[in-house]
Amino acid sequence: MSVPLLKIGAVLSTMAMVTNWMSQTLPSLVGLNGTVSRAGTSERITLFQSPEDGWQLYTSAQAPDGKCVCTAVIPAQNSCSRDGRSRELRQLMEKVQNVSQSMEVLELRTFRDLQYVRNTESLMRSLDSRLRAADGARSLSAKSFQELKDRMTELLPLSSVLEQYKADTRTIVRLREEVRNLSASLAAIQEEMGAFDYEELQQRVLVLEARLHACAQKLGCGKLTGVSNPITIRAMGSRFGSWMTDTMAPSADSRVWYMDGYYKGRRVLEFRTLGDFVKGQNFIQHLLPQPWAGTGHVVYNGSLFYNKYQSNVVVKYHFRSRSVLVQRSLPGAGYNNTFPYSWGGFSDMDLMVDESGLWAVYTTNQNAGNIVVSRLDPHTLEVMRSWDTGYPKRSAGEAFMICGVLYVTNSHLAGAKVYFAYFTNTSSYEYTDVPFHNQYSHISMLDYNPRERALYTWNNGHQVLYNVTLFHVISTAGGP
């Protein structure tokens, strides 16, 4: 009887290990995210607990008062890498599958062993019956009877073991069902979480960009109603300078151009991405054939537009060919600190881009130092049309264009605000009151980027961004 007892003991030991593993692992498997449903409550598994963990898709809607609202809540910068929870889930799935396979094998062994146990149990009952009959008939010799009785005594403890074995067999069957249910639950979770794998995230990014672009196209242009708090990107360079991205580049092109100083400079640094600009790495240098004046430069469709030093000439420099494509003077435009902004710095001519194209802001003697806005042909640099705003340029801190409207700040120092707006479509103006936080107290460059709908600022050696709020009214017919 030693061999059957060892065999049954080995099976029971294996069952005990499986039971122990399941008791320790099942709670963590079911409670994958720390949210476990309780009896009597609705079941809920929260896969992601914050936008940093997953995506919240945006909606586009039109409010009853006609305003168009666009909202997008996206993950942190690193969320497009493979999600750690997805990896954990896959690992748990593999563990459950392994356990399920092991339990299938164990179930086969248990089935065979159960047949042996049942046969052993039948043998014990038969032997017990024979002993009782022999005891009554006294048909066996005293020696044989004593041997049978001794063997029966050895088998008596096995009776309780057999009962426990049958109970553990039922436990194995139950655990197998639990593993199956758990596998189904994990498969459902994995299917839901599968949408957040890297490939699916890429597709969501493309869809999100397309829908946001469609939203922006539907919105069209709007009136400036607010400027956000400043976002400092980097502190680099001298007190004066300019930095920018290409307003016409596709969204995948995030190159940054950096020009330190406000006169006689020729060195332009081109960083591959905004992240590289922040870290000061992965850049190339362009050496302009002619030096610049001021900080009113702009990059538009692969070319740099800037004011040539000690002249009223606008230069178009093409980055790829590293050559000047065209240059042209603005008739009557002041230069060399004749009509600068209030901060000086040879800021007589300010080039800028908005949704409608390339603009130049400057002043002439003929209009007594008031700001002139001219629409330029980006290919020939010819003046297409000009407007006299009536606002004195020396009283302006900085200026920028949004949707054909020139916005002027009243100062470059602390306490500055957007104070004046000139509408080129109606040749009219109004005084505004749009405050913004001049964090470093000396702005020497302020330009609007229509691609990103943000203001780029050089503020006392700091490169700063501001988001803008534009008021849009959509008619019931869907037109602007």
Short mmCIF file of C-alpha atoms in Angstrom, two decimals:
data_model
loop_
_atom_site.label_atom_id
_atom_site.label_comp_id
_atom_site.label_asym_id
_atom_site.label_seq_id
_atom_site.Cartn_x
_atom_site.Cartn_y
_atom_site.Cartn_z
CA MET A 1 0.00 0.00 0.00
CA SER A 2 2.97 2.33 0.14
CA VAL A 3 2.99 2.94 -3.65
CA PRO A 4 -0.71 3.92 -3.94
CA LEU A 5 -0.40 6.14 -0.90
CA LEU A 6 2.63 7.93 -2.42
CA LYS A 7 0.82 8.32 -5.73
CA ILE A 8 -2.27 9.83 -4.13
CA GLY A 9 -0.09 12.04 -1.92
CA ALA A 10 1.75 13.42 -4.97
CA VAL A 11 -1.53 14.28 -6.68
CA LEU A 12 -2.86 15.97 -3.55
CA SER A 13 0.39 17.94 -3.18
CA THR A 14 0.08 19.19 -6.77
CA MET A 15 -3.52 20.19 -6.15
CA ALA A 16 -2.50 22.08 -3.02
CA MET A 17 0.12 24.08 -4.92
CA VAL A 18 -2.39 24.98 -7.65
CA THR A 19 -4.98 25.97 -5.04
CA ASN A 20 -2.43 28.14 -3.22
CA TRP A 21 -1.33 29.83 -6.45
CA MET A 22 -4.90 30.56 -7.41
CA SER A 23 -5.74 31.97 -3.98
CA GLN A 24 -2.82 34.41 -4.24
CA THR A 25 -3.13 35.29 -7.92
CA LEU A 26 -6.87 35.44 -8.57
CA PRO A 27 -7.42 38.64 -6.57
CA SER A 28 -4.64 40.49 -8.37
CA LEU A 29 -5.84 39.21 -11.72
CA VAL A 30 -9.39 40.25 -11.14
CA GLY A 31 -8.30 43.50 -9.53
CA LEU A 32 -6.07 44.44 -12.43
CA ASN A 33 -6.61 48.16 -11.94
CA GLY A 34 -7.25 48.23 -8.20
CA THR A 35 -11.02 48.48 -8.68
CA VAL A 36 -12.75 45.24 -7.66
CA SER A 37 -16.50 44.76 -7.73
CA ARG A 38 -18.18 43.50 -4.56
CA ALA A 39 -21.18 41.34 -4.03
CA GLY A 40 -24.40 43.27 -4.44
CA THR A 41 -22.80 46.08 -6.46
CA SER A 42 -22.63 46.67 -10.18
CA GLU A 43 -19.44 45.31 -11.70
CA ARG A 44 -17.05 47.96 -12.99
CA ILE A 45 -13.43 47.74 -14.10
CA THR A 46 -11.79 51.11 -14.73
CA LEU A 47 -8.96 50.60 -17.17
CA PHE A 48 -7.66 54.17 -17.13
CA GLN A 49 -8.05 56.58 -14.28
CA SER A 50 -6.70 59.79 -15.81
CA PRO A 51 -5.93 61.37 -19.20
CA GLU A 52 -2.28 60.60 -18.52
CA ASP A 53 -3.12 56.89 -18.68
CA GLY A 54 -5.41 56.91 -21.70
CA TRP A 55 -7.27 58.90 -24.31
CA GLN A 56 -10.39 60.94 -23.91
CA LEU A 57 -11.67 61.67 -27.38
CA TYR A 58 -12.72 65.22 -28.17
CA THR A 59 -16.11 66.42 -29.31
CA SER A 60 -17.12 69.22 -31.62
CA ALA A 61 -20.41 70.85 -30.84
CA GLN A 62 -22.34 74.03 -31.49
CA ALA A 63 -23.73 75.75 -28.42
CA PRO A 64 -27.20 77.30 -28.44
CA ASP A 65 -25.74 80.81 -28.66
CA GLY A 66 -23.90 79.94 -31.89
CA LYS A 67 -20.43 79.40 -30.48
CA CYS A 68 -18.49 76.43 -31.82
CA VAL A 69 -16.71 74.44 -29.15
CA CYS A 70 -13.76 72.14 -29.86
CA THR A 71 -12.34 70.05 -27.03
CA ALA A 72 -9.46 67.57 -27.08
CA VAL A 73 -8.05 65.81 -24.02
CA ILE A 74 -4.97 63.82 -25.00
CA PRO A 75 -2.36 61.83 -23.10
CA ALA A 76 0.98 63.03 -21.91
CA GLN A 77 3.83 63.21 -24.38
CA ASN A 78 5.04 59.69 -23.76
CA SER A 79 1.63 57.98 -24.01
CA CYS A 80 2.26 56.86 -27.56
CA SER A 81 4.77 54.31 -26.36
CA ARG A 82 3.43 50.84 -25.63
CA ASP A 83 1.20 51.02 -22.58
CA GLY A 84 2.61 49.34 -19.46
CA ARG A 85 -0.83 48.12 -18.49
CA SER A 86 -1.18 46.39 -21.85
CA ARG A 87 2.12 44.60 -21.29
CA GLU A 88 1.01 43.60 -17.78
CA LEU A 89 -2.27 42.34 -19.15
CA ARG A 90 -0.54 40.26 -21.81
CA GLN A 91 1.78 38.77 -19.19
CA LEU A 92 -1.19 37.89 -16.97
CA MET A 93 -2.99 36.37 -19.93
CA GLU A 94 0.03 34.18 -20.62
CA LYS A 95 0.15 33.11 -16.96
CA VAL A 96 -3.53 32.24 -16.94
CA GLN A 97 -3.16 30.29 -20.17
CA ASN A 98 -0.23 28.39 -18.72
CA VAL A 99 -2.18 27.60 -15.55
CA SER A 100 -5.19 26.58 -17.64
CA GLN A 101 -3.06 24.18 -19.65
CA SER A 102 -1.48 22.80 -16.48
CA MET A 103 -4.91 22.26 -14.98
CA GLU A 104 -6.07 20.46 -18.13
CA VAL A 105 -3.14 18.07 -17.75
CA LEU A 106 -3.82 17.75 -14.02
CA GLU A 107 -7.46 17.03 -14.74
CA LEU A 108 -6.51 14.13 -17.00
CA ARG A 109 -4.20 12.75 -14.34
CA THR A 110 -6.89 13.32 -11.71
CA PHE A 111 -9.43 11.46 -13.79
CA ARG A 112 -7.14 8.44 -14.09
CA ASP A 113 -6.21 8.61 -10.42
CA LEU A 114 -9.85 8.96 -9.48
CA GLN A 115 -10.60 5.71 -11.29
CA TYR A 116 -7.79 4.09 -9.30
CA VAL A 117 -9.18 5.56 -6.06
CA ARG A 118 -12.63 4.24 -6.84
CA ASN A 119 -11.22 0.79 -7.61
CA THR A 120 -9.24 0.92 -4.37
CA GLU A 121 -12.35 1.92 -2.48
CA SER A 122 -14.27 -1.00 -4.00
CA LEU A 123 -11.44 -3.33 -3.08
CA MET A 124 -11.51 -2.09 0.52
CA ARG A 125 -15.24 -2.67 0.73
CA SER A 126 -14.91 -6.16 -0.76
CA LEU A 127 -12.09 -6.99 1.60
CA ASP A 128 -14.09 -5.72 4.54
CA SER A 129 -17.05 -7.91 3.51
CA ARG A 130 -14.85 -10.94 3.16
CA LEU A 131 -13.33 -10.33 6.60
CA ARG A 132 -16.75 -10.09 8.17
CA ALA A 133 -17.86 -13.30 6.44
CA ALA A 134 -14.65 -15.12 7.32
CA ASP A 135 -14.94 -13.99 10.93
CA GLY A 136 -18.36 -15.55 11.11
CA ALA A 137 -17.56 -18.77 9.26
CA ARG A 138 -14.11 -19.30 10.70
CA SER A 139 -13.18 -20.74 7.27
CA LEU A 140 -9.68 -19.23 7.27
CA SER A 141 -6.72 -20.35 9.26
CA ALA A 142 -5.80 -18.22 12.20
CA LYS A 143 -2.65 -17.08 10.45
CA SER A 144 -4.39 -16.09 7.18
CA PHE A 145 -7.16 -14.32 9.04
CA GLN A 146 -4.65 -12.34 11.06
CA GLU A 147 -2.79 -11.28 7.88
CA LEU A 148 -6.02 -10.06 6.29
CA LYS A 149 -6.96 -8.22 9.44
CA ASP A 150 -3.52 -6.54 9.63
CA ARG A 151 -3.78 -5.40 5.98
CA MET A 152 -7.26 -4.07 6.61
CA THR A 153 -5.94 -2.11 9.55
CA GLU A 154 -3.33 -0.56 7.24
CA LEU A 155 -6.05 0.47 4.78
CA LEU A 156 -8.37 2.07 7.35
CA PRO A 157 -6.48 5.47 7.41
CA LEU A 158 -6.74 5.57 3.64
CA SER A 159 -10.51 5.92 3.86
CA SER A 160 -10.35 9.54 5.05
CA VAL A 161 -7.64 10.29 2.49
CA LEU A 162 -9.90 9.00 -0.27
CA GLU A 163 -12.76 11.21 0.91
CA GLN A 164 -10.45 14.26 0.92
CA TYR A 165 -9.18 13.32 -2.50
CA LYS A 166 -12.68 13.24 -3.93
CA ALA A 167 -13.39 16.65 -2.37
CA ASP A 168 -10.17 18.07 -3.83
CA THR A 169 -11.15 16.67 -7.21
CA ARG A 170 -14.33 18.71 -7.06
CA THR A 171 -12.22 21.74 -6.09
CA ILE A 172 -10.06 21.26 -9.18
CA VAL A 173 -13.16 21.17 -11.37
CA ARG A 174 -14.42 24.38 -9.75
CA LEU A 175 -11.03 26.10 -10.12
CA ARG A 176 -10.91 25.12 -13.75
CA GLU A 177 -14.25 26.84 -14.31
CA GLU A 178 -12.95 29.92 -12.48
CA VAL A 179 -9.85 29.99 -14.70
CA ARG A 180 -12.06 29.75 -17.77
CA ASN A 181 -14.24 32.60 -16.56
CA LEU A 182 -11.16 34.63 -15.69
CA SER A 183 -9.66 33.98 -19.12
CA ALA A 184 -12.87 35.20 -20.74
CA SER A 185 -12.85 38.35 -18.57
CA LEU A 186 -9.21 39.07 -19.34
CA ALA A 187 -9.84 38.50 -23.05
CA ALA A 188 -12.66 41.06 -22.93
CA ILE A 189 -10.41 43.53 -21.11
CA GLN A 190 -7.60 42.89 -23.57
CA GLU A 191 -9.98 43.52 -26.45
CA GLU A 192 -10.99 46.82 -24.88
CA MET A 193 -7.42 47.78 -24.04
CA GLY A 194 -6.23 46.67 -27.45
CA ALA A 195 -7.51 49.98 -28.79
CA PHE A 196 -4.73 51.66 -26.85
CA ASP A 197 -1.82 49.79 -28.39
CA TYR A 198 0.72 51.83 -30.30
CA GLU A 199 -0.66 51.08 -33.77
CA GLU A 200 -4.18 51.99 -32.75
CA LEU A 201 -2.90 55.15 -31.05
CA GLN A 202 -1.23 56.19 -34.28
CA GLN A 203 -4.51 55.78 -36.12
CA ARG A 204 -6.33 57.75 -33.43
CA VAL A 205 -3.77 60.53 -33.74
CA LEU A 206 -4.39 60.76 -37.49
CA VAL A 207 -8.16 60.76 -37.02
CA LEU A 208 -7.90 63.34 -34.24
CA GLU A 209 -5.71 65.64 -36.35
CA ALA A 210 -8.10 65.34 -39.29
CA ARG A 211 -11.15 66.13 -37.16
CA LEU A 212 -9.43 69.04 -35.43
CA HIS A 213 -8.35 70.39 -38.81
CA ALA A 214 -11.92 70.05 -40.07
CA CYS A 215 -13.13 71.85 -36.95
CA ALA A 216 -10.66 74.68 -37.51
CA GLN A 217 -11.70 74.94 -41.16
CA LYS A 218 -15.35 75.14 -40.14
CA LEU A 219 -14.62 77.72 -37.51
CA GLY A 220 -12.66 79.95 -39.87
CA CYS A 221 -11.35 83.15 -38.39
CA GLY A 222 -12.42 84.81 -35.18
CA LYS A 223 -11.87 87.82 -33.00
CA LEU A 224 -9.19 87.75 -30.32
CA THR A 225 -10.85 87.64 -26.89
CA GLY A 226 -8.15 86.19 -24.65
CA VAL A 227 -4.49 85.32 -24.22
CA SER A 228 -3.43 82.44 -21.98
CA ASN A 229 -0.80 82.42 -19.27
CA PRO A 230 2.74 82.26 -20.64
CA ILE A 231 4.42 78.93 -21.31
CA THR A 232 8.19 79.26 -21.04
CA ILE A 233 9.87 76.93 -23.52
CA ARG A 234 13.49 77.84 -22.87
CA ALA A 235 15.80 80.57 -21.56
CA MET A 236 18.51 81.08 -24.18
CA GLY A 237 20.40 83.94 -25.76
CA SER A 238 20.53 87.68 -25.17
CA ARG A 239 17.80 90.09 -24.16
CA PHE A 240 16.61 90.54 -27.78
CA GLY A 241 15.95 88.00 -30.51
CA SER A 242 13.36 85.93 -32.33
CA TRP A 243 12.34 82.30 -32.68
CA MET A 244 9.67 80.68 -34.82
CA THR A 245 8.32 77.65 -36.68
CA ASP A 246 7.17 77.48 -40.29
CA THR A 247 3.57 78.66 -40.46
CA MET A 248 2.93 76.67 -43.65
CA ALA A 249 4.68 73.40 -42.75
CA PRO A 250 2.66 70.19 -42.24
CA SER A 251 2.01 69.09 -38.68
CA ALA A 252 4.78 66.47 -38.86
CA ASP A 253 7.35 69.23 -39.46
CA SER A 254 8.17 70.76 -36.08
CA ARG A 255 11.47 72.47 -36.90
CA VAL A 256 12.36 75.57 -34.89
CA TRP A 257 14.44 78.53 -36.08
CA TYR A 258 16.39 80.69 -33.65
CA MET A 259 17.95 84.14 -34.31
CA ASP A 260 19.72 85.84 -31.42
CA GLY A 261 20.16 89.63 -31.38
CA TYR A 262 18.45 92.50 -33.17
CA TYR A 263 21.00 93.87 -35.65
CA LYS A 264 23.88 92.82 -37.91
CA GLY A 265 23.20 89.14 -37.17
CA ARG A 266 23.67 86.49 -39.84
CA ARG A 267 23.58 83.16 -37.97
CA VAL A 268 20.28 81.23 -37.99
CA LEU A 269 20.03 77.95 -36.05
CA GLU A 270 17.58 75.33 -37.30
CA PHE A 271 16.54 72.72 -34.72
CA ARG A 272 14.96 69.48 -35.89
CA THR A 273 12.11 69.52 -33.36
CA LEU A 274 10.82 71.62 -30.49
CA GLY A 275 12.19 68.99 -28.10
CA ASP A 276 15.64 69.39 -29.66
CA PHE A 277 15.35 73.15 -29.27
CA VAL A 278 14.57 72.75 -25.58
CA LYS A 279 17.59 70.46 -25.14
CA GLY A 280 19.87 72.47 -27.43
CA GLN A 281 20.68 69.52 -29.70
CA ASN A 282 20.27 68.30 -33.30
CA PHE A 283 20.56 71.62 -35.09
CA ILE A 284 22.22 72.99 -38.22
CA GLN A 285 23.45 76.51 -38.91
CA HIS A 286 22.51 78.82 -41.78
CA LEU A 287 24.76 81.80 -42.47
CA LEU A 288 22.76 84.51 -44.19
CA PRO A 289 24.52 86.32 -47.07
CA GLN A 290 23.19 89.65 -45.75
CA PRO A 291 22.72 90.65 -42.09
CA TRP A 292 19.34 91.38 -40.53
CA ALA A 293 17.87 94.30 -38.61
CA GLY A 294 15.28 94.07 -35.82
CA THR A 295 13.44 90.96 -34.70
CA GLY A 296 10.45 91.00 -37.06
CA HIS A 297 11.44 87.92 -39.05
CA VAL A 298 9.13 85.12 -40.15
CA VAL A 299 9.50 81.65 -41.69
CA TYR A 300 6.89 80.99 -44.34
CA ASN A 301 6.69 77.96 -46.64
CA GLY A 302 10.37 77.00 -46.29
CA SER A 303 11.82 80.51 -46.56
CA LEU A 304 12.95 83.16 -44.10
CA PHE A 305 11.64 86.70 -44.66
CA TYR A 306 13.65 89.42 -42.93
CA ASN A 307 14.65 93.10 -43.07
CA LYS A 308 18.13 93.70 -44.46
CA TYR A 309 20.33 95.71 -42.09
CA GLN A 310 20.45 99.50 -42.70
CA SER A 311 17.84 99.39 -45.44
CA ASN A 312 14.11 99.07 -46.09
CA VAL A 313 14.73 95.92 -48.14
CA VAL A 314 12.83 92.71 -47.49
CA VAL A 315 14.87 89.57 -48.19
CA LYS A 316 13.48 86.09 -48.95
CA TYR A 317 16.07 83.43 -48.06
CA HIS A 318 15.34 79.81 -49.00
CA PHE A 319 16.61 77.34 -46.40
CA ARG A 320 16.90 74.25 -48.61
CA SER A 321 18.89 75.92 -51.40
CA ARG A 322 20.66 78.24 -48.93
CA SER A 323 20.17 81.15 -51.29
CA VAL A 324 18.29 84.45 -51.60
CA LEU A 325 15.33 83.94 -53.93
CA VAL A 326 14.21 87.57 -54.08
CA GLN A 327 14.66 90.91 -52.30
CA ARG A 328 12.69 94.13 -52.67
CA SER A 329 12.48 97.48 -50.91
CA LEU A 330 9.26 98.80 -49.38
CA PRO A 331 8.70 102.25 -50.90
CA GLY A 332 9.06 104.99 -48.29
CA ALA A 333 9.41 102.61 -45.36
CA GLY A 334 11.47 103.91 -42.45
CA TYR A 335 14.50 101.96 -41.25
CA ASN A 336 17.57 102.19 -39.00
CA ASN A 337 15.55 103.10 -35.87
CA THR A 338 13.57 105.83 -37.61
CA PHE A 339 10.15 104.43 -36.68
CA PRO A 340 10.71 101.49 -34.32
CA TYR A 341 8.41 100.03 -31.69
CA SER A 342 8.62 101.57 -28.23
CA TRP A 343 11.55 99.31 -27.26
CA GLY A 344 13.74 100.42 -30.20
CA GLY A 345 16.07 97.72 -31.47
CA PHE A 346 15.89 98.59 -35.22
CA SER A 347 12.30 97.29 -35.18
CA ASP A 348 11.18 99.63 -38.00
CA MET A 349 9.92 96.75 -40.19
CA ASP A 350 7.95 93.78 -38.83
CA LEU A 351 7.12 90.86 -41.13
CA MET A 352 4.33 88.50 -40.10
CA VAL A 353 2.04 85.76 -41.39
CA ASP A 354 -1.58 84.95 -40.62
CA GLU A 355 -4.26 82.71 -42.15
CA SER A 356 -4.42 84.86 -45.30
CA GLY A 357 -0.72 85.24 -46.08
CA LEU A 358 2.35 87.47 -45.71
CA TRP A 359 2.20 90.97 -44.21
CA ALA A 360 4.58 93.83 -43.49
CA VAL A 361 4.08 96.37 -40.68
CA TYR A 362 6.11 99.57 -40.93
CA THR A 363 5.86 103.37 -41.11
CA THR A 364 6.57 106.10 -43.68
CA ASN A 365 7.23 109.83 -43.46
CA GLN A 366 4.14 110.44 -45.57
CA ASN A 367 1.78 109.10 -42.88
CA ALA A 368 3.50 110.88 -40.01
CA GLY A 369 4.85 107.81 -38.25
CA ASN A 370 1.56 105.92 -38.05
CA ILE A 371 1.54 102.16 -38.56
CA VAL A 372 1.09 101.00 -42.16
CA VAL A 373 -0.06 97.44 -42.90
CA SER A 374 0.78 96.03 -46.33
CA ARG A 375 -0.17 92.71 -47.86
CA LEU A 376 2.84 91.24 -49.72
CA ASP A 377 3.07 88.73 -52.53
CA PRO A 378 5.25 85.96 -51.00
CA HIS A 379 6.82 85.16 -54.39
CA THR A 380 7.72 88.65 -55.65
CA LEU A 381 7.48 90.67 -52.38
CA GLU A 382 5.44 93.28 -54.22
CA VAL A 383 2.92 95.28 -52.17
CA MET A 384 -0.58 94.09 -53.06
CA ARG A 385 -2.47 96.57 -50.86
CA SER A 386 -1.76 98.92 -47.94
CA TRP A 387 -3.76 100.37 -45.03
CA ASP A 388 -2.95 103.36 -42.83
CA THR A 389 -4.08 102.40 -39.32
CA GLY A 390 -3.66 105.84 -37.77
CA TYR A 391 -1.89 104.34 -34.72
CA PRO A 392 1.57 105.83 -33.92
CA LYS A 393 4.19 103.10 -34.16
CA ARG A 394 6.45 104.52 -31.45
CA SER A 395 3.54 104.10 -29.00
CA ALA A 396 3.21 100.41 -29.82
CA GLY A 397 5.02 97.76 -27.82
CA GLU A 398 4.61 95.04 -30.47
CA ALA A 399 2.05 93.92 -33.06
CA PHE A 400 0.76 90.74 -34.70
CA MET A 401 -1.81 89.71 -37.31
CA ILE A 402 -4.68 87.26 -36.82
CA CYS A 403 -7.20 86.67 -39.62
CA GLY A 404 -6.47 89.97 -41.36
CA VAL A 405 -6.71 91.97 -38.13
CA LEU A 406 -3.69 93.84 -36.78
CA TYR A 407 -3.49 93.69 -32.99
CA VAL A 408 -1.21 96.20 -31.21
CA THR A 409 0.04 96.13 -27.62
CA ASN A 410 0.35 99.35 -25.66
CA SER A 411 3.75 98.49 -24.17
CA HIS A 412 6.64 96.04 -24.21
CA LEU A 413 7.03 96.21 -20.43
CA ALA A 414 5.12 94.79 -17.47
CA GLY A 415 1.40 95.54 -17.56
CA ALA A 416 1.20 95.29 -21.34
CA LYS A 417 -2.09 94.41 -23.00
CA VAL A 418 -3.59 94.20 -26.48
CA TYR A 419 -4.90 97.72 -26.81
CA PHE A 420 -5.74 98.38 -30.48
CA ALA A 421 -7.18 96.36 -33.37
CA TYR A 422 -7.32 97.33 -37.04
CA PHE A 423 -9.62 95.35 -39.37
CA THR A 424 -8.29 95.27 -42.93
CA ASN A 425 -11.52 93.80 -44.35
CA THR A 426 -13.49 96.89 -43.31
CA SER A 427 -10.65 99.44 -42.98
CA SER A 428 -11.85 100.20 -39.47
CA TYR A 429 -10.40 100.03 -35.98
CA GLU A 430 -11.39 99.70 -32.35
CA TYR A 431 -9.71 99.94 -28.97
CA THR A 432 -9.56 96.68 -27.09
CA ASP A 433 -8.62 95.51 -23.62
CA VAL A 434 -7.08 92.03 -23.75
CA PRO A 435 -4.54 91.66 -20.93
CA PHE A 436 -1.74 89.11 -20.86
CA HIS A 437 1.00 88.30 -18.38
CA ASN A 438 4.35 89.82 -19.38
CA GLN A 439 6.28 87.44 -17.15
CA TYR A 440 9.83 88.65 -17.85
CA SER A 441 8.95 92.32 -18.35
CA HIS A 442 10.61 93.04 -21.72
CA ILE A 443 9.08 91.76 -24.97
CA SER A 444 11.17 92.27 -28.10
CA MET A 445 9.31 89.91 -30.44
CA LEU A 446 5.63 88.90 -30.61
CA ASP A 447 4.30 86.91 -33.59
CA TYR A 448 1.22 84.83 -34.27
CA ASN A 449 1.49 81.34 -35.78
CA PRO A 450 -1.76 80.45 -37.60
CA ARG A 451 -0.87 76.77 -37.84
CA GLU A 452 -0.67 76.41 -34.06
CA ARG A 453 -2.90 79.36 -33.15
CA ALA A 454 -0.31 80.54 -30.68
CA LEU A 455 1.79 83.63 -30.01
CA TYR A 456 5.58 83.23 -30.13
CA THR A 457 7.41 85.64 -27.86
CA TRP A 458 11.00 86.58 -27.04
CA ASN A 459 10.83 87.99 -23.54
CA ASN A 460 14.07 89.17 -21.96
CA GLY A 461 16.08 86.15 -23.12
CA HIS A 462 13.21 83.67 -22.66
CA GLN A 463 11.37 81.91 -25.47
CA VAL A 464 7.69 81.92 -24.49
CA LEU A 465 4.39 80.72 -25.98
CA TYR A 466 0.86 82.03 -25.43
CA ASN A 467 -2.31 80.28 -26.55
CA VAL A 468 -5.04 82.54 -27.87
CA THR A 469 -8.82 82.42 -27.60
CA LEU A 470 -10.75 83.41 -30.70
CA PHE A 471 -14.47 84.12 -30.67
CA HIS A 472 -16.33 82.42 -33.51
CA VAL A 473 -19.95 82.81 -34.54
CA ILE A 474 -21.35 80.09 -36.78
CA SER A 475 -24.59 80.85 -38.58
CA THR A 476 -27.41 78.31 -38.59
CA ALA A 477 -26.67 77.64 -42.26
CA GLY A 478 -23.15 76.54 -41.26
CA GLY A 479 -21.32 79.46 -42.82
CA PRO A 480 -18.97 81.80 -40.97
#
